Amino acid sequence: KAGVTQTPRYLIKTRGQQVTLSCSPISGHRSVSWYQQTPGQGLQFLFEYFSETQRNKGNFPGRFSGRQFSNSRSEMNVSTLELGDSALYLCASSPGGAWNTEAFFGQGTRLTVV
Amino acid sequence: AQKVTQAQTEISVVEKEDVTLDCVYETRDTTYYLFWYKQPPSGELVFLIRRNSFDEQNEISGRYSWNFQKSTSSFNFTITASQVVDSAVYFCALSPNSGYALNFGKGTSLLVTP
């Protein structure tokens, strides 16, 4: 069974640009969550999607957005990039039928903003 | 508000030593879920265990064991006879019953040397 796939693995963007990251969950999983990991703030929850609907949202500015498609694949978008957006972005998938089942993470996308 | 504290930033042990990673949490919820994840250098978070707030039984899985004590709001993780492959960053996380969002601690970096 394939795991969670995140693409691309690495990205370098310039301040002010926008970026789109992709996440393909484990087959059959309907919930996708996104997390930002930085050395200073650690792992922080961005948002969670279930059946194409955002179910939960963390405390991030509106520049961070996401969506989920009917095949459960998810994308997150960051507009007007800032240097502080440099981070490892992790995607997690879970069956989603009930709250708080274990989440399986991808290897992440390393975003560097210069 | 929920909070997870992992007071140990870094731990270094010699192979075959036992090591305990501490996790203290704060929550006002009566129902909640606790997790431990391992993050090897590859970056992917690997699920280790999930425990709900009504299940205070200790858990043992091979060399890993977990001690959940609601009275002290702690969910500690012990590795017995540590091995070099155990070297990683370990995260404790808390999730509310009202939605899927993991609140992570800052992590404990474990280094096991031969």
Short mmCIF file of C-alpha atoms in Angstrom, two decimals:
data_model
loop_
_atom_site.label_atom_id
_atom_site.label_comp_id
_atom_site.label_asym_id
_atom_site.label_seq_id
_atom_site.Cartn_x
_atom_site.Cartn_y
_atom_site.Cartn_z
CA LYS A 1 0.00 0.00 0.00
CA ALA A 2 1.52 3.31 -1.03
CA GLY A 3 2.13 5.86 1.68
CA VAL A 4 1.45 9.56 1.69
CA THR A 5 3.12 11.28 -1.24
CA GLN A 6 4.08 14.92 -1.20
CA THR A 7 5.37 16.82 -4.18
CA PRO A 8 7.67 18.47 -4.76
CA ARG A 9 10.17 17.47 -2.09
CA TYR A 10 12.12 20.70 -2.34
CA LEU A 11 11.23 24.18 -3.50
CA ILE A 12 13.03 27.48 -3.63
CA LYS A 13 10.87 30.56 -4.11
CA THR A 14 11.40 34.28 -4.02
CA ARG A 15 9.72 36.54 -1.51
CA GLY A 16 6.40 37.79 -2.84
CA GLN A 17 5.77 34.77 -5.05
CA GLN A 18 3.15 32.16 -4.43
CA VAL A 19 3.56 28.41 -4.15
CA THR A 20 1.36 25.33 -4.37
CA LEU A 21 2.20 22.09 -2.61
CA SER A 22 0.54 18.77 -3.33
CA CYS A 23 -0.35 15.80 -1.17
CA SER A 24 -1.72 12.42 -2.22
CA PRO A 25 -3.09 10.52 0.77
CA ILE A 26 -3.09 6.81 1.37
CA SER A 27 -5.66 5.10 -0.81
CA GLY A 28 -9.02 5.07 0.94
CA HIS A 29 -8.14 7.85 3.37
CA ARG A 30 -10.49 10.82 3.21
CA SER A 31 -8.87 13.19 5.70
CA VAL A 32 -5.82 15.26 4.87
CA SER A 33 -4.11 17.58 7.34
CA TRP A 34 -1.30 20.03 6.80
CA TYR A 35 1.39 21.08 9.25
CA GLN A 36 4.22 23.58 9.16
CA GLN A 37 7.49 22.69 10.88
CA THR A 38 10.08 25.34 11.68
CA PRO A 39 13.01 25.30 14.12
CA GLY A 40 11.50 28.17 16.10
CA GLN A 41 7.83 27.31 16.25
CA GLY A 42 8.01 23.54 15.89
CA LEU A 43 5.12 21.67 14.36
CA GLN A 44 2.00 23.74 13.87
CA PHE A 45 -1.37 22.69 12.51
CA LEU A 46 -2.48 24.52 9.39
CA PHE A 47 -5.78 22.94 8.35
CA GLU A 48 -7.61 19.69 7.80
CA TYR A 49 -9.85 18.62 4.95
CA PHE A 50 -12.36 15.83 4.85
CA SER A 51 -14.45 14.98 1.81
CA GLU A 52 -13.46 18.24 0.10
CA THR A 53 -14.53 20.37 3.10
CA GLN A 54 -12.26 22.19 5.49
CA ARG A 55 -13.08 20.77 8.90
CA ASN A 56 -10.48 22.51 11.03
CA LYS A 57 -8.17 25.46 10.67
CA GLY A 58 -5.14 26.52 12.64
CA ASN A 59 -4.03 30.00 13.49
CA PHE A 60 -2.37 31.06 10.26
CA PRO A 61 -2.96 34.14 8.11
CA GLY A 62 -5.22 34.05 5.09
CA ARG A 63 -2.19 33.76 2.81
CA PHE A 64 -2.30 30.07 3.64
CA SER A 65 -5.10 28.21 1.95
CA GLY A 66 -5.90 24.73 0.84
CA ARG A 67 -8.34 22.55 -0.94
CA GLN A 68 -9.18 18.92 -1.40
CA PHE A 69 -10.32 17.21 -4.55
CA SER A 70 -12.86 14.46 -4.99
CA ASN A 71 -10.08 11.85 -5.09
CA SER A 72 -8.92 13.12 -1.65
CA ARG A 73 -5.74 14.62 -3.02
CA SER A 74 -5.03 17.96 -1.42
CA GLU A 75 -3.14 21.09 -2.27
CA MET A 76 -2.06 23.94 -0.10
CA ASN A 77 -1.22 27.37 -1.41
CA VAL A 78 0.81 30.13 0.13
CA SER A 79 0.53 33.52 -1.50
CA THR A 80 2.83 36.52 -1.14
CA LEU A 81 5.61 34.44 0.35
CA GLU A 82 7.61 35.81 3.25
CA LEU A 83 11.02 34.74 4.47
CA GLY A 84 9.37 33.31 7.57
CA ASP A 85 7.38 30.87 5.46
CA SER A 86 10.54 28.85 4.94
CA ALA A 87 9.72 25.54 6.55
CA LEU A 88 9.07 21.86 6.14
CA TYR A 89 5.43 21.38 5.20
CA LEU A 90 4.05 18.04 6.21
CA CYS A 91 0.89 16.42 5.03
CA ALA A 92 -0.91 13.69 6.95
CA SER A 93 -3.69 11.40 5.92
CA SER A 94 -6.11 9.39 8.00
CA PRO A 95 -9.26 7.42 7.34
CA GLY A 96 -11.20 10.35 8.74
CA GLY A 97 -14.32 8.44 9.66
CA ALA A 98 -13.88 9.23 13.33
CA TRP A 99 -12.02 11.91 15.14
CA ASN A 100 -8.47 11.37 16.14
CA THR A 101 -7.51 8.22 14.35
CA GLU A 102 -3.81 7.98 13.81
CA ALA A 103 -2.41 10.11 11.03
CA PHE A 104 0.20 8.92 8.59
CA PHE A 105 2.63 11.54 7.40
CA GLY A 106 4.43 12.13 4.16
CA GLN A 107 8.10 13.07 3.92
CA GLY A 108 7.23 16.70 3.50
CA THR A 109 8.05 19.53 1.16
CA ARG A 110 11.01 21.68 2.13
CA LEU A 111 10.21 25.25 1.12
CA THR A 112 12.93 27.86 1.12
CA VAL A 113 11.98 31.49 0.54
CA VAL A 114 14.81 33.77 -0.51
CA ALA B 1 -6.15 25.95 25.29
CA GLN B 2 -4.06 22.86 24.86
CA LYS B 3 -0.35 22.61 25.44
CA VAL B 4 2.26 19.88 25.29
CA THR B 5 5.60 20.25 27.03
CA GLN B 6 8.61 18.12 26.32
CA ALA B 7 11.15 19.52 28.71
CA GLN B 8 14.04 17.44 27.41
CA THR B 9 15.41 19.09 24.31
CA GLU B 10 18.22 16.62 23.69
CA ILE B 11 19.17 13.31 25.23
CA SER B 12 22.30 11.33 24.51
CA VAL B 13 22.69 7.72 25.62
CA VAL B 14 24.95 4.82 24.89
CA GLU B 15 23.52 1.84 23.10
CA LYS B 16 21.67 -0.65 25.34
CA GLU B 17 20.82 1.98 27.93
CA ASP B 18 17.18 2.55 28.81
CA VAL B 19 15.85 6.05 28.18
CA THR B 20 12.62 7.80 29.13
CA LEU B 21 11.21 10.72 27.19
CA ASP B 22 8.92 12.95 29.20
CA CYS B 23 5.68 14.50 28.02
CA VAL B 24 3.40 16.73 30.10
CA TYR B 25 0.19 18.11 28.70
CA GLU B 26 -2.48 20.66 29.54
CA THR B 27 -6.07 20.54 28.42
CA ARG B 28 -9.51 21.43 29.71
CA ASP B 29 -11.16 18.71 27.66
CA THR B 30 -12.32 15.61 29.48
CA THR B 31 -11.93 13.57 26.32
CA TYR B 32 -8.72 13.90 24.40
CA TYR B 33 -6.11 11.83 22.60
CA LEU B 34 -2.38 11.55 23.08
CA PHE B 35 0.14 10.46 20.49
CA TRP B 36 3.82 9.80 20.10
CA TYR B 37 5.57 10.22 16.76
CA LYS B 38 9.15 9.58 15.71
CA GLN B 39 10.88 11.77 13.14
CA PRO B 40 14.04 10.25 11.66
CA PRO B 41 16.43 12.38 9.59
CA SER B 42 14.38 11.66 6.47
CA GLY B 43 11.72 14.00 7.88
CA GLU B 44 8.69 11.75 7.80
CA LEU B 45 6.76 11.52 11.06
CA VAL B 46 6.23 7.91 12.03
CA PHE B 47 3.23 7.06 14.20
CA LEU B 48 4.10 5.13 17.36
CA ILE B 49 1.05 5.13 19.60
CA ARG B 50 -2.35 6.69 20.26
CA ARG B 51 -4.04 6.71 23.64
CA ASN B 52 -7.40 8.19 24.60
CA SER B 53 -8.00 9.92 27.90
CA PHE B 54 -10.14 7.10 29.26
CA ASP B 55 -7.53 4.44 28.78
CA GLU B 56 -4.81 4.70 31.39
CA GLN B 57 -3.40 1.26 30.82
CA ASN B 58 0.29 1.21 30.16
CA GLU B 59 1.32 -0.10 26.79
CA ILE B 60 4.30 -2.17 25.79
CA SER B 61 5.34 -2.82 22.23
CA GLY B 62 8.64 -4.61 21.95
CA ARG B 63 11.31 -2.33 23.38
CA TYR B 64 8.86 0.57 23.61
CA SER B 65 6.57 1.27 26.55
CA TRP B 66 4.30 4.13 27.48
CA ASN B 67 3.16 5.31 30.90
CA PHE B 68 -0.01 7.42 30.88
CA GLN B 69 -0.94 9.10 34.17
CA LYS B 70 -3.90 11.47 34.16
CA SER B 71 -3.21 12.48 37.75
CA THR B 72 0.04 14.12 36.67
CA SER B 73 -1.02 14.87 33.06
CA SER B 74 1.92 12.91 31.76
CA PHE B 75 2.41 10.46 28.94
CA ASN B 76 6.00 9.27 29.12
CA PHE B 77 7.77 7.05 26.63
CA THR B 78 10.49 4.58 27.53
CA ILE B 79 12.84 2.82 25.15
CA THR B 80 14.46 -0.24 26.67
CA ALA B 81 17.89 -1.36 25.51
CA SER B 82 18.23 1.53 23.09
CA GLN B 83 19.74 1.02 19.67
CA VAL B 84 21.47 3.36 17.25
CA VAL B 85 18.44 3.15 14.95
CA ASP B 86 16.38 4.77 17.70
CA SER B 87 18.21 8.04 17.08
CA ALA B 88 15.55 10.51 15.98
CA VAL B 89 13.40 13.35 17.21
CA TYR B 90 10.40 12.17 19.19
CA PHE B 91 7.23 14.21 19.42
CA CYS B 92 4.40 13.96 21.86
CA ALA B 93 1.07 15.34 20.63
CA LEU B 94 -2.38 16.07 21.99
CA SER B 95 -5.62 16.20 20.06
CA PRO B 96 -9.00 17.42 21.29
CA ASN B 97 -12.19 15.50 20.89
CA SER B 98 -13.76 18.35 19.00
CA GLY B 99 -11.76 18.11 15.86
CA TYR B 100 -8.72 16.72 14.23
CA ALA B 101 -5.71 18.90 14.97
CA LEU B 102 -2.56 17.62 16.59
CA ASN B 103 -0.88 19.95 19.08
CA PHE B 104 2.73 18.91 19.15
CA GLY B 105 5.38 19.40 21.78
CA LYS B 106 8.73 20.84 20.71
CA GLY B 107 10.21 17.39 20.46
CA THR B 108 13.10 15.56 22.12
CA SER B 109 16.15 14.76 20.04
CA LEU B 110 17.51 11.38 21.02
CA LEU B 111 21.02 10.36 20.05
CA VAL B 112 22.07 6.78 20.67
CA THR B 113 25.77 6.16 20.24
CA PRO B 114 27.48 2.78 19.85
#
